[in-house]
PDB file of C-alpha atoms in Angstrom:
ATOM      1  CA  UNK C 101       0.266  -0.018  -0.336  1.00  0.00           C
ATOM      2  CA  UNK C 102       1.232   3.373  -1.104  1.00  0.00           C
ATOM      3  CA  UNK C 103       0.403   6.321   0.796  1.00  0.00           C
ATOM      4  CA  UNK C 104       0.457   9.509  -1.385  1.00  0.00           C
ATOM      5  CA  UNK C 105      -0.373  13.057   0.285  1.00  0.00           C
ATOM      6  CA  UNK C 106      -1.847  13.591  -3.269  1.00  0.00           C
ATOM      7  CA  UNK C 107      -4.140  11.950  -5.294  1.00  0.00           C
ATOM      8  CA  UNK C 108      -5.141  11.273  -9.027  1.00  0.00           C
ATOM      9  CA  UNK C 109      -6.900  14.912  -9.283  1.00  0.00           C
ATOM     10  CA  UNK C 110      -3.729  16.937  -8.005  1.00  0.00           C
ATOM     11  CA  UNK C 111      -1.361  14.660 -10.983  1.00  0.00           C
ATOM     12  CA  UNK C 112       1.394  16.054  -9.087  1.00  0.00           C
ATOM     13  CA  UNK C 113       4.787  14.506  -8.032  1.00  0.00           C
ATOM     14  CA  UNK C 114       3.845  12.905  -5.363  1.00  0.00           C
ATOM     15  CA  UNK C 115       1.075  11.124  -7.048  1.00  0.00           C
ATOM     16  CA  UNK C 116       2.642  10.305 -10.496  1.00  0.00           C
ATOM     17  CA  UNK C 117       5.956   8.768  -8.486  1.00  0.00           C
ATOM     18  CA  UNK C 118       3.111   6.483  -6.629  1.00  0.00           C
ATOM     19  CA  UNK C 119       1.223   5.663  -9.723  1.00  0.00           C
ATOM     20  CA  UNK C 120       4.348   4.668 -11.651  1.00  0.00           C
ATOM     21  CA  UNK C 121       5.451   2.534  -8.715  1.00  0.00           C
ATOM     22  CA  UNK C 122       1.500   0.860  -9.365  1.00  0.00           C
ATOM     23  CA  UNK C 123       1.958   0.349 -12.009  1.00  0.00           C
ATOM     24  CA  UNK C 124       5.615  -1.070 -12.213  1.00  0.00           C
ATOM     25  CA  UNK C 125       5.140  -3.477  -9.488  1.00  0.00           C
ATOM     26  CA  UNK C 126       1.498  -4.539 -10.642  1.00  0.00           C
ATOM     27  CA  UNK C 127       2.394  -7.874 -12.088  1.00  0.00           C
ATOM     28  CA  UNK C 128       4.441  -9.123  -8.424  1.00  0.00           C
ATOM     29  CA  UNK C 129       2.265  -7.532  -6.082  1.00  0.00           C
ATOM     30  CA  UNK C 130      -1.507  -6.037  -5.665  1.00  0.00           C
ATOM     31  CA  UNK C 131      -0.701  -2.468  -4.569  1.00  0.00           C
ATOM     32  CA  UNK C 132      -3.403   0.028  -3.825  1.00  0.00           C
ATOM     33  CA  UNK C 133      -2.823   4.109  -3.409  1.00  0.00           C
ATOM     34  CA  UNK C 134      -4.303   6.235  -0.339  1.00  0.00           C
ATOM     35  CA  UNK C 135      -3.809   9.376   1.519  1.00  0.00           C
ATOM     36  CA  UNK C 136      -4.816   8.240   4.625  1.00  0.00           C
ATOM     37  CA  UNK C 137      -4.213   5.212   6.915  1.00  0.00           C
ATOM     38  CA  UNK C 138      -5.953   3.182   8.155  1.00  0.00           C
ATOM     39  CA  UNK C 139      -9.197   2.987   5.767  1.00  0.00           C
ATOM     40  CA  UNK C 140     -11.874   0.366   4.953  1.00  0.00           C
ATOM     41  CA  UNK C 141      -8.975  -1.777   2.866  1.00  0.00           C
ATOM     42  CA  UNK C 142      -6.396  -1.299   5.760  1.00  0.00           C
ATOM     43  CA  UNK C 143      -6.945  -4.904   7.384  1.00  0.00           C
ATOM     44  CA  UNK C 144      -5.310  -6.267   3.642  1.00  0.00           C
ATOM     45  CA  UNK C 145      -2.150  -4.223   4.061  1.00  0.00           C
ATOM     46  CA  UNK C 146       1.417  -6.035   4.632  1.00  0.00           C
ATOM     47  CA  UNK C 147       3.529  -3.041   3.377  1.00  0.00           C
ATOM     48  CA  UNK C 148       3.401   0.551   3.383  1.00  0.00           C
ATOM     49  CA  UNK C 149       5.345   2.917   1.047  1.00  0.00           C
ATOM     50  CA  UNK C 150       4.988   6.467   2.309  1.00  0.00           C
ATOM     51  CA  UNK C 151       5.470   9.002   0.610  1.00  0.00           C
ATOM     52  CA  UNK C 152       6.652  12.378   2.431  1.00  0.00           C
ATOM     53  CA  UNK C 153       7.939  12.380   6.018  1.00  0.00           C
ATOM     54  CA  UNK C 154       6.147  15.175   7.456  1.00  0.00           C
ATOM     55  CA  UNK C 155       3.042  15.184   5.008  1.00  0.00           C
ATOM     56  CA  UNK C 156       2.390  11.700   5.798  1.00  0.00           C
ATOM     57  CA  UNK C 157       3.562  12.103   9.725  1.00  0.00           C
ATOM     58  CA  UNK C 158      -0.426  10.592  10.793  1.00  0.00           C
ATOM     59  CA  UNK C 159      -0.558   7.346   8.652  1.00  0.00           C
ATOM     60  CA  UNK C 160       3.377   6.402   9.265  1.00  0.00           C
ATOM     61  CA  UNK C 161       2.596   6.617  12.968  1.00  0.00           C
ATOM     62  CA  UNK C 162      -0.845   4.986  12.915  1.00  0.00           C
ATOM     63  CA  UNK C 163       1.176   1.871  10.687  1.00  0.00           C
ATOM     64  CA  UNK C 164       3.781   1.678  13.499  1.00  0.00           C
ATOM     65  CA  UNK C 165       1.579   1.511  16.271  1.00  0.00           C
ATOM     66  CA  UNK C 166      -0.292  -1.284  14.260  1.00  0.00           C
ATOM     67  CA  UNK C 167       2.500  -3.270  12.995  1.00  0.00           C
ATOM     68  CA  UNK C 168       5.550  -2.004  15.126  1.00  0.00           C
ATOM     69  CA  UNK C 169       9.132  -2.787  13.781  1.00  0.00           C
ATOM     70  CA  UNK C 170       7.572  -4.243  10.632  1.00  0.00           C
ATOM     71  CA  UNK C 171       6.970  -3.108   6.589  1.00  0.00           C
ATOM     72  CA  UNK C 172       7.325   0.388   6.792  1.00  0.00           C
ATOM     73  CA  UNK C 173       9.219   2.053   4.385  1.00  0.00           C
ATOM     74  CA  UNK C 174       9.287   6.312   4.012  1.00  0.00           C
ATOM     75  CA  UNK C 175      10.032   8.071   0.940  1.00  0.00           C
ATOM     76  CA  UNK C 176      12.395  10.923   1.444  1.00  0.00           C
ATOM     77  CA  UNK C 177      11.580  14.117  -1.220  1.00  0.00           C
ATOM     78  CA  UNK C 178      14.141  17.325  -1.210  1.00  0.00           C
ATOM     79  CA  UNK C 179      11.420  19.099   0.729  1.00  0.00           C
ATOM     80  CA  UNK C 180      12.068  16.170   3.572  1.00  0.00           C
ATOM     81  CA  UNK C 181      15.867  15.485   2.942  1.00  0.00           C
ATOM     82  CA  UNK C 182      16.812  19.566   3.052  1.00  0.00           C
ATOM     83  CA  UNK C 183      14.227  21.181   5.525  1.00  0.00           C
ATOM     84  CA  UNK C 184      11.710  19.152   7.421  1.00  0.00           C
ATOM     85  CA  UNK C 185      13.924  16.519   8.857  1.00  0.00           C
ATOM     86  CA  UNK C 186      16.110  18.972  10.044  1.00  0.00           C
ATOM     87  CA  UNK C 187      13.653  21.052  12.133  1.00  0.00           C
ATOM     88  CA  UNK C 188      10.008  19.404  11.982  1.00  0.00           C
ATOM     89  CA  UNK C 189       9.294  16.725  14.966  1.00  0.00           C
ATOM     90  CA  UNK C 190       6.994  14.807  13.168  1.00  0.00           C
ATOM     91  CA  UNK C 191       9.214  14.509  10.130  1.00  0.00           C
ATOM     92  CA  UNK C 192      12.526  13.197  12.486  1.00  0.00           C
ATOM     93  CA  UNK C 193       9.842  10.602  14.475  1.00  0.00           C
ATOM     94  CA  UNK C 194       8.722   8.949  10.896  1.00  0.00           C
ATOM     95  CA  UNK C 195      12.517   8.478  10.258  1.00  0.00           C
ATOM     96  CA  UNK C 196      12.632   6.885  13.774  1.00  0.00           C
ATOM     97  CA  UNK C 197       9.197   4.649  13.226  1.00  0.00           C
ATOM     98  CA  UNK C 198      10.730   3.320   9.696  1.00  0.00           C
ATOM     99  CA  UNK C 199      12.683   0.497   8.789  1.00  0.00           C
ATOM    100  CA  UNK C 200      13.895   1.768   5.414  1.00  0.00           C
ATOM    101  CA  UNK C 201      14.499   5.000   3.910  1.00  0.00           C
ATOM    102  CA  UNK C 202      13.851   5.198   0.072  1.00  0.00           C
ATOM    103  CA  UNK C 203      16.335   8.532  -1.568  1.00  0.00           C
ATOM    104  CA  UNK C 204      15.590   9.066  -5.100  1.00  0.00           C
ATOM    105  CA  UNK C 205      19.533  10.248  -5.507  1.00  0.00           C
ATOM    106  CA  UNK C 206      22.940   8.840  -4.484  1.00  0.00           C
ATOM    107  CA  UNK C 207      23.829  11.979  -2.048  1.00  0.00           C
ATOM    108  CA  UNK C 208      20.653  11.486  -0.553  1.00  0.00           C
ATOM    109  CA  UNK C 209      21.539   9.464   2.482  1.00  0.00           C
ATOM    110  CA  UNK C 210      24.303  12.332   3.165  1.00  0.00           C
ATOM    111  CA  UNK C 211      21.021  14.192   4.374  1.00  0.00           C
ATOM    112  CA  UNK C 212      20.120  11.595   7.042  1.00  0.00           C
ATOM    113  CA  UNK C 213      21.451  11.410  10.593  1.00  0.00           C
ATOM    114  CA  UNK C 214      24.204   8.935  10.426  1.00  0.00           C
ATOM    115  CA  UNK C 215      22.799   6.795  12.837  1.00  0.00           C
ATOM    116  CA  UNK C 216      19.737   7.170   9.784  1.00  0.00           C
ATOM    117  CA  UNK C 217      22.149   5.814   7.034  1.00  0.00           C
ATOM    118  CA  UNK C 218      22.120   2.485   6.967  1.00  0.00           C
ATOM    119  CA  UNK C 219      18.158   2.459   6.419  1.00  0.00           C
ATOM    120  CA  UNK C 220      18.481   4.496   3.362  1.00  0.00           C
ATOM    121  CA  UNK C 221      18.447   2.825   0.149  1.00  0.00           C
ATOM    122  CA  UNK C 222      18.446   5.084  -3.581  1.00  0.00           C
ATOM    123  CA  UNK C 223      15.898   4.353  -6.078  1.00  0.00           C
ATOM    124  CA  UNK C 224      16.003   6.881  -9.216  1.00  0.00           C
ATOM    125  CA  UNK C 225      13.004   7.369 -10.768  1.00  0.00           C
ATOM    126  CA  UNK C 226      12.356   6.072 -14.357  1.00  0.00           C
ATOM    127  CA  UNK C 227      11.221   8.108 -17.538  1.00  0.00           C
ATOM    128  CA  UNK C 228      11.051   6.439 -20.807  1.00  0.00           C
ATOM    129  CA  UNK C 229      13.903   6.544 -22.969  1.00  0.00           C
ATOM    130  CA  UNK C 230      13.454   8.714 -26.155  1.00  0.00           C
ATOM    131  CA  UNK C 231      14.924   9.915 -29.506  1.00  0.00           C
ATOM    132  CA  UNK C 232      16.550  13.447 -29.669  1.00  0.00           C
ATOM    133  CA  UNK C 233      14.871  15.617 -32.021  1.00  0.00           C
ATOM    134  CA  UNK C 234      16.292  17.512 -34.913  1.00  0.00           C
ATOM    135  CA  UNK C 235      18.519  20.161 -33.496  1.00  0.00           C
ATOM    136  CA  UNK C 236      20.234  22.958 -36.081  1.00  0.00           C
ATOM    137  CA  UNK C 237      23.573  24.580 -35.247  1.00  0.00           C
ATOM    138  CA  UNK C 238      22.705  28.100 -35.778  1.00  0.00           C
ATOM    139  CA  UNK C 239      22.072  28.880 -32.287  1.00  0.00           C
ATOM    140  CA  UNK C 240      22.702  26.889 -29.334  1.00  0.00           C
ATOM    141  CA  UNK C 241      18.887  26.342 -27.677  1.00  0.00           C
ATOM    142  CA  UNK C 242      18.443  26.151 -23.845  1.00  0.00           C
ATOM    143  CA  UNK C 243      15.413  25.533 -22.351  1.00  0.00           C
ATOM    144  CA  UNK C 244      14.428  25.517 -18.900  1.00  0.00           C
ATOM    145  CA  UNK C 245      11.392  23.683 -17.097  1.00  0.00           C
ATOM    146  CA  UNK C 246      10.150  24.540 -14.137  1.00  0.00           C
ATOM    147  CA  UNK C 247       7.213  26.404 -12.325  1.00  0.00           C
ATOM    148  CA  UNK C 248       8.298  30.369 -11.352  1.00  0.00           C
ATOM    149  CA  UNK C 249       8.977  29.821  -7.474  1.00  0.00           C
ATOM    150  CA  UNK C 250      11.832  31.296  -5.321  1.00  0.00           C
ATOM    151  CA  UNK C 251      13.467  27.333  -4.383  1.00  0.00           C
ATOM    152  CA  UNK C 252      13.561  26.604  -8.377  1.00  0.00           C
ATOM    153  CA  UNK C 253      15.734  29.964  -8.276  1.00  0.00           C
ATOM    154  CA  UNK C 254      14.785  31.559 -11.959  1.00  0.00           C
ATOM    155  CA  UNK C 255      16.450  34.633 -11.371  1.00  0.00           C
ATOM    156  CA  UNK C 256      19.317  33.161 -12.219  1.00  0.00           C
ATOM    157  CA  UNK C 257      18.168  31.947 -15.609  1.00  0.00           C
ATOM    158  CA  UNK C 258      16.660  35.506 -16.205  1.00  0.00           C
ATOM    159  CA  UNK C 259      20.167  37.195 -14.915  1.00  0.00           C
ATOM    160  CA  UNK C 260      21.886  34.857 -17.096  1.00  0.00           C
ATOM    161  CA  UNK C 261      19.547  35.806 -20.170  1.00  0.00           C
ATOM    162  CA  UNK C 262      20.517  39.580 -19.734  1.00  0.00           C
ATOM    163  CA  UNK C 263      24.069  38.833 -19.560  1.00  0.00           C
ATOM    164  CA  UNK C 264      23.835  37.016 -23.343  1.00  0.00           C
ATOM    165  CA  UNK C 265      21.563  39.706 -24.423  1.00  0.00           C
ATOM    166  CA  UNK C 266      23.177  40.807 -27.066  1.00  0.00           C
ATOM    167  CA  UNK C 267      24.171  36.818 -28.136  1.00  0.00           C
ATOM    168  CA  UNK C 268      21.797  36.037 -31.253  1.00  0.00           C
ATOM    169  CA  UNK C 269      23.348  32.775 -31.176  1.00  0.00           C
ATOM    170  CA  UNK C 270      22.091  31.433 -27.471  1.00  0.00           C
ATOM    171  CA  UNK C 271      18.415  31.604 -27.514  1.00  0.00           C
ATOM    172  CA  UNK C 272      16.504  30.702 -23.634  1.00  0.00           C
ATOM    173  CA  UNK C 273      13.127  29.156 -23.670  1.00  0.00           C
ATOM    174  CA  UNK C 274      11.779  28.936 -20.510  1.00  0.00           C
ATOM    175  CA  UNK C 275       8.549  26.922 -19.484  1.00  0.00           C
ATOM    176  CA  UNK C 276       6.786  26.878 -16.045  1.00  0.00           C
ATOM    177  CA  UNK C 277       3.431  28.756 -14.399  1.00  0.00           C
ATOM    178  CA  UNK C 278       4.335  31.632 -12.472  1.00  0.00           C
ATOM    179  CA  UNK C 279       0.752  31.504 -10.610  1.00  0.00           C
ATOM    180  CA  UNK C 280       2.064  30.834  -6.898  1.00  0.00           C
ATOM    181  CA  UNK C 281       4.596  34.098  -7.072  1.00  0.00           C
ATOM    182  CA  UNK C 282       3.481  36.325  -9.418  1.00  0.00           C
ATOM    183  CA  UNK C 283       6.513  39.163  -9.186  1.00  0.00           C
ATOM    184  CA  UNK C 284       8.529  36.297 -10.701  1.00  0.00           C
ATOM    185  CA  UNK C 285       6.206  36.606 -13.603  1.00  0.00           C
ATOM    186  CA  UNK C 286       6.752  39.941 -14.352  1.00  0.00           C
ATOM    187  CA  UNK C 287      10.217  39.377 -14.120  1.00  0.00           C
ATOM    188  CA  UNK C 288       9.765  36.971 -16.567  1.00  0.00           C
ATOM    189  CA  UNK C 289       8.124  39.191 -18.501  1.00  0.00           C
ATOM    190  CA  UNK C 290      10.472  42.189 -18.408  1.00  0.00           C
ATOM    191  CA  UNK C 291      13.360  40.074 -19.343  1.00  0.00           C
ATOM    192  CA  UNK C 292      11.642  38.646 -22.226  1.00  0.00           C
ATOM    193  CA  UNK C 293      10.570  42.655 -23.510  1.00  0.00           C
ATOM    194  CA  UNK C 294      14.590  43.519 -23.285  1.00  0.00           C
ATOM    195  CA  UNK C 295      16.206  40.093 -23.977  1.00  0.00           C
ATOM    196  CA  UNK C 296      15.070  39.258 -27.430  1.00  0.00           C
ATOM    197  CA  UNK C 297      17.155  36.060 -27.242  1.00  0.00           C
ATOM    198  CA  UNK C 298      14.809  35.017 -24.027  1.00  0.00           C
ATOM    199  CA  UNK C 299      11.795  33.702 -24.458  1.00  0.00           C
ATOM    200  CA  UNK C 300       8.844  32.551 -21.382  1.00  0.00           C
ATOM    201  CA  UNK C 301       6.413  30.345 -22.685  1.00  0.00           C
ATOM    202  CA  UNK C 302       4.514  29.959 -19.320  1.00  0.00           C
ATOM    203  CA  UNK C 303       3.198  26.457 -18.811  1.00  0.00           C
ATOM    204  CA  UNK C 304       2.832  23.957 -21.229  1.00  0.00           C
ATOM    205  CA  UNK C 305       1.075  20.342 -21.359  1.00  0.00           C
ATOM    206  CA  UNK C 306       3.560  17.778 -20.317  1.00  0.00           C
ATOM    207  CA  UNK C 307       3.493  16.100 -23.981  1.00  0.00           C
ATOM    208  CA  UNK C 308       4.688  19.767 -25.697  1.00  0.00           C
ATOM    209  CA  UNK C 309       7.404  20.401 -22.740  1.00  0.00           C
ATOM    210  CA  UNK C 310       9.015  17.099 -23.373  1.00  0.00           C
ATOM    211  CA  UNK C 311       9.515  17.962 -27.284  1.00  0.00           C
ATOM    212  CA  UNK C 312      11.121  21.338 -26.441  1.00  0.00           C
ATOM    213  CA  UNK C 313      13.743  19.405 -24.014  1.00  0.00           C
ATOM    214  CA  UNK C 314      14.461  17.006 -26.767  1.00  0.00           C
ATOM    215  CA  UNK C 315      14.767  20.161 -29.466  1.00  0.00           C
ATOM    216  CA  UNK C 316      17.100  21.536 -26.811  1.00  0.00           C
ATOM    217  CA  UNK C 317      21.063  21.577 -26.962  1.00  0.00           C
ATOM    218  CA  UNK C 318      20.892  21.573 -22.858  1.00  0.00           C
ATOM    219  CA  UNK C 319      18.331  21.790 -20.389  1.00  0.00           C
ATOM    220  CA  UNK C 320      19.190  24.568 -17.603  1.00  0.00           C
ATOM    221  CA  UNK C 321      18.273  23.564 -14.107  1.00  0.00           C
ATOM    222  CA  UNK C 322      18.984  26.679 -11.592  1.00  0.00           C
ATOM    223  CA  UNK C 323      16.898  24.911  -7.911  1.00  0.00           C
ATOM    224  CA  UNK C 324      18.089  25.828  -4.768  1.00  0.00           C
ATOM    225  CA  UNK C 325      16.372  22.243  -3.440  1.00  0.00           C
ATOM    226  CA  UNK C 326      15.786  19.053  -4.859  1.00  0.00           C
ATOM    227  CA  UNK C 327      15.199  15.628  -3.989  1.00  0.00           C
ATOM    228  CA  UNK C 328      15.828  14.203  -7.692  1.00  0.00           C
ATOM    229  CA  UNK C 329      14.574  16.276 -10.354  1.00  0.00           C
ATOM    230  CA  UNK C 330      12.495  14.238 -12.741  1.00  0.00           C
ATOM    231  CA  UNK C 331      13.085  17.666 -15.790  1.00  0.00           C
ATOM    232  CA  UNK C 332      16.742  16.193 -15.278  1.00  0.00           C
ATOM    233  CA  UNK C 333      15.864  12.210 -15.935  1.00  0.00           C
ATOM    234  CA  UNK C 334      13.794  13.041 -18.488  1.00  0.00           C
ATOM    235  CA  UNK C 335      16.468  15.487 -20.346  1.00  0.00           C
ATOM    236  CA  UNK C 336      18.928  12.745 -19.785  1.00  0.00           C
ATOM    237  CA  UNK C 337      16.861   9.385 -21.301  1.00  0.00           C
ATOM    238  CA  UNK C 338      16.411  11.956 -24.348  1.00  0.00           C
ATOM    239  CA  UNK C 339      20.130  12.729 -25.265  1.00  0.00           C
ATOM    240  CA  UNK C 340      19.887  16.445 -24.134  1.00  0.00           C
ATOM    241  CA  UNK C 341      22.373  17.299 -21.645  1.00  0.00           C
ATOM    242  CA  UNK C 342      21.823  19.389 -18.522  1.00  0.00           C
ATOM    243  CA  UNK C 343      23.945  22.314 -16.861  1.00  0.00           C
ATOM    244  CA  UNK C 344      23.215  22.188 -13.386  1.00  0.00           C
ATOM    245  CA  UNK C 345      23.199  24.120  -9.811  1.00  0.00           C
ATOM    246  CA  UNK C 346      26.041  22.329  -7.866  1.00  0.00           C
ATOM    247  CA  UNK C 347      23.543  21.474  -5.127  1.00  0.00           C
ATOM    248  CA  UNK C 348      22.634  17.593  -3.633  1.00  0.00           C
ATOM    249  CA  UNK C 349      20.179  16.519  -5.294  1.00  0.00           C
ATOM    250  CA  UNK C 350      21.447  17.591  -9.296  1.00  0.00           C
ATOM    251  CA  UNK C 351      24.829  15.843  -8.014  1.00  0.00           C
ATOM    252  CA  UNK C 352      23.013  12.738  -6.650  1.00  0.00           C
ATOM    253  CA  UNK C 353      21.273  12.638 -10.191  1.00  0.00           C
ATOM    254  CA  UNK C 354      24.530  13.786 -12.560  1.00  0.00           C
ATOM    255  CA  UNK C 355      27.834  12.147 -10.457  1.00  0.00           C
ATOM    256  CA  UNK C 356      30.265  14.339  -8.589  1.00  0.00           C
ATOM    257  CA  UNK C 357      32.420  14.106 -12.082  1.00  0.00           C
ATOM    258  CA  UNK C 358      30.221  15.903 -14.327  1.00  0.00           C
ATOM    259  CA  UNK C 359      31.252  19.182 -16.017  1.00  0.00           C
ATOM    260  CA  UNK C 360      27.958  20.807 -16.434  1.00  0.00           C
ATOM    261  CA  UNK C 361      27.568  22.271 -12.640  1.00  0.00           C
ATOM    262  CA  UNK C 362      27.553  26.327 -11.519  1.00  0.00           C
ATOM    263  CA  UNK C 363      27.235  27.261  -8.377  1.00  0.00           C
ATOM    264  CA  UNK C 364      23.942  28.221  -6.918  1.00  0.00           C
ATOM    265  CA  UNK C 365      22.393  31.427  -7.647  1.00  0.00           C
ATOM    266  CA  UNK C 366      25.679  32.571 -10.071  1.00  0.00           C
ATOM    267  CA  UNK C 367      24.536  33.647 -13.221  1.00  0.00           C
ATOM    268  CA  UNK C 368      28.329  34.727 -14.523  1.00  0.00           C
ATOM    269  CA  UNK C 369      29.150  31.171 -13.890  1.00  0.00           C
ATOM    270  CA  UNK C 370      25.963  30.031 -16.123  1.00  0.00           C
ATOM    271  CA  UNK C 371      26.299  32.484 -18.683  1.00  0.00           C
ATOM    272  CA  UNK C 372      29.988  31.177 -19.122  1.00  0.00           C
ATOM    273  CA  UNK C 373      28.658  27.732 -19.520  1.00  0.00           C
ATOM    274  CA  UNK C 374      26.267  28.660 -21.963  1.00  0.00           C
ATOM    275  CA  UNK C 375      29.074  30.377 -24.273  1.00  0.00           C
ATOM    276  CA  UNK C 376      31.358  27.018 -23.676  1.00  0.00           C
ATOM    277  CA  UNK C 377      28.567  24.979 -25.087  1.00  0.00           C
ATOM    278  CA  UNK C 378      27.808  27.554 -27.917  1.00  0.00           C
ATOM    279  CA  UNK C 379      31.488  27.802 -28.410  1.00  0.00           C
ATOM    280  CA  UNK C 380      31.816  23.819 -28.604  1.00  0.00           C
ATOM    281  CA  UNK C 381      29.059  23.426 -30.859  1.00  0.00           C
ATOM    282  CA  UNK C 382      30.940  25.559 -33.488  1.00  0.00           C
ATOM    283  CA  UNK C 383      34.325  23.835 -32.820  1.00  0.00           C
ATOM    284  CA  UNK C 384      35.673  21.549 -35.623  1.00  0.00           C
ATOM    285  CA  UNK C 385      35.480  18.447 -33.533  1.00  0.00           C
ATOM    286  CA  UNK C 386      31.881  19.071 -31.521  1.00  0.00           C
ATOM    287  CA  UNK C 387      32.385  15.899 -29.721  1.00  0.00           C
ATOM    288  CA  UNK C 388      35.757  17.293 -28.204  1.00  0.00           C
ATOM    289  CA  UNK C 389      33.754  20.608 -26.664  1.00  0.00           C
ATOM    290  CA  UNK C 390      32.383  20.767 -23.731  1.00  0.00           C
ATOM    291  CA  UNK C 391      28.357  20.026 -25.371  1.00  0.00           C
ATOM    292  CA  UNK C 392      29.742  17.060 -26.650  1.00  0.00           C
ATOM    293  CA  UNK C 393      31.704  16.333 -23.240  1.00  0.00           C
ATOM    294  CA  UNK C 394      28.392  16.407 -20.987  1.00  0.00           C
ATOM    295  CA  UNK C 395      26.357  14.320 -23.780  1.00  0.00           C
ATOM    296  CA  UNK C 396      28.647  11.882 -23.292  1.00  0.00           C
ATOM    297  CA  UNK C 397      28.342  11.738 -19.563  1.00  0.00           C
ATOM    298  CA  UNK C 398      24.735  11.775 -19.550  1.00  0.00           C
ATOM    299  CA  UNK C 399      24.495   8.840 -21.814  1.00  0.00           C
ATOM    300  CA  UNK C 400      26.857   7.191 -19.332  1.00  0.00           C
ATOM    301  CA  UNK C 401      24.213   7.736 -16.583  1.00  0.00           C
ATOM    302  CA  UNK C 402      20.895   7.258 -18.411  1.00  0.00           C
ATOM    303  CA  UNK C 403      20.958   3.771 -17.264  1.00  0.00           C
ATOM    304  CA  UNK C 404      20.254   4.774 -13.725  1.00  0.00           C
ATOM    305  CA  UNK C 405      16.570   6.055 -15.075  1.00  0.00           C
ATOM    306  CA  UNK C 406      15.431   3.229 -17.027  1.00  0.00           C
ATOM    307  CA  UNK C 407      11.852   1.732 -15.706  1.00  0.00           C
ATOM    308  CA  UNK C 408      13.938  -2.086 -15.117  1.00  0.00           C
ATOM    309  CA  UNK C 409      16.415  -0.549 -12.893  1.00  0.00           C
ATOM    310  CA  UNK C 410      13.361   1.114 -10.806  1.00  0.00           C
ATOM    311  CA  UNK C 411      11.517  -2.359 -10.689  1.00  0.00           C
ATOM    312  CA  UNK C 412      14.114  -4.203  -9.441  1.00  0.00           C
ATOM    313  CA  UNK C 413      15.164  -1.322  -6.667  1.00  0.00           C
ATOM    314  CA  UNK C 414      11.504  -1.292  -5.682  1.00  0.00           C
ATOM    315  CA  UNK C 415      11.545  -5.366  -5.984  1.00  0.00           C
ATOM    316  CA  UNK C 416      14.728  -5.702  -3.302  1.00  0.00           C
ATOM    317  CA  UNK C 417      13.058  -3.270  -1.240  1.00  0.00           C
ATOM    318  CA  UNK C 418       9.999  -4.735  -0.724  1.00  0.00           C
ATOM    319  CA  UNK C 419      11.645  -8.237  -0.392  1.00  0.00           C
ATOM    320  CA  UNK C 420      13.631  -6.119   2.447  1.00  0.00           C
ATOM    321  CA  UNK C 421      10.625  -5.100   4.026  1.00  0.00           C
ATOM    322  CA  UNK C 422       8.273  -8.468   3.846  1.00  0.00           C
ATOM    323  CA  UNK C 423      11.803 -10.244   6.106  1.00  0.00           C
ATOM    324  CA  UNK C 424      12.166  -7.380   8.254  1.00  0.00           C
ATOM    325  CA  UNK C 425      11.297  -8.670  12.043  1.00  0.00           C
TER     326      UNK C 425
END
C-alpha cells in the first residue's frame, strides 16, 4: 500500500511517483494508493510505502502502532531531506519509525542523521528513453522547465539571459507557470521585453514540454533544493545534456565528476557555461567541446533512469520489508 499526500486529482509529482510504482509492481504485487491510513481496506495491507516524512506523518505513526517494527518504508523528497527532517518533529519521528528510508538520488543518504543512514536505499525514478529531435547549429537552444518559485531560483536564468542579451546565437526558452509567485512572472516578462533571445512560454502540457527538451541543445536547472528532479532524468533519457546548480539533489542525479555544474544562484557562471557550450558547438570537433563531453557523461548516467532498474530496486526494497522483523 502506497500512502501519497496527493491523489489523481492533483496529478503532481507525488501522485505520479505513486502511480508509476503501482504500475511497475503490478505483475508481482497487489498495490493500492491511499492518502489516509487506516481506512476500510487496511486489514489487507502487509507493507506501507509512505511518500513524504512530514506530510504523511499521521499514517506512518498509525502503521507503526499497528505493525511495530515491521513493513514500513518512508520515501523522502528534497523538501523532506533538506528542510523538514532538519527541524520538524513529526518528520524526524517518521524517520525513526521506518525500517527503510528511500531517497531518489545517490547524495540523499548524506542528508540523513548518521545513525539513520544504514536504513537508506537509493531508488532512481525512471522515464522512457526517447530519441532526440533535430537540432540545428545556427543557434544554441537552452530550455529551462519548472514553475517560477523561489526554490527553483529562476532569477539565475533571467540574469544569465540579460548577460547574454546581445548573443543572438544563444536562445533561451523558459517553461513554467508563475501563479504561485506572480512577482517572478513579472520579472520574466520584463526580461523577455528587454532580451530578444529570451522567451517565457508559461506552462505547457507535458507532451509539449518533452518536445521542447528533445529539441533543445541543453537543459538548464537552477534549483536551490532538489530531491531528484524528474526533468533532469527526462533530459538525460532523450539525449539532452544538462547545466545544473551544484546542489546535492542535482549532483546525486548527474554524478560528482559531471562537468556541467555552476554554483547555485551564480548567473555569471551559468552564462559562461552557455558560452562554452556554444563554442563547442561551433568547434571543428564538436564531440570534444563542452557540449559533446556533457552529452557523453549524460549517456553514461541514462541507464540509472530505466524502468527496469527502478522496478528491480522496488522489488528488492519490498523483499527487505517482507523479511524485516
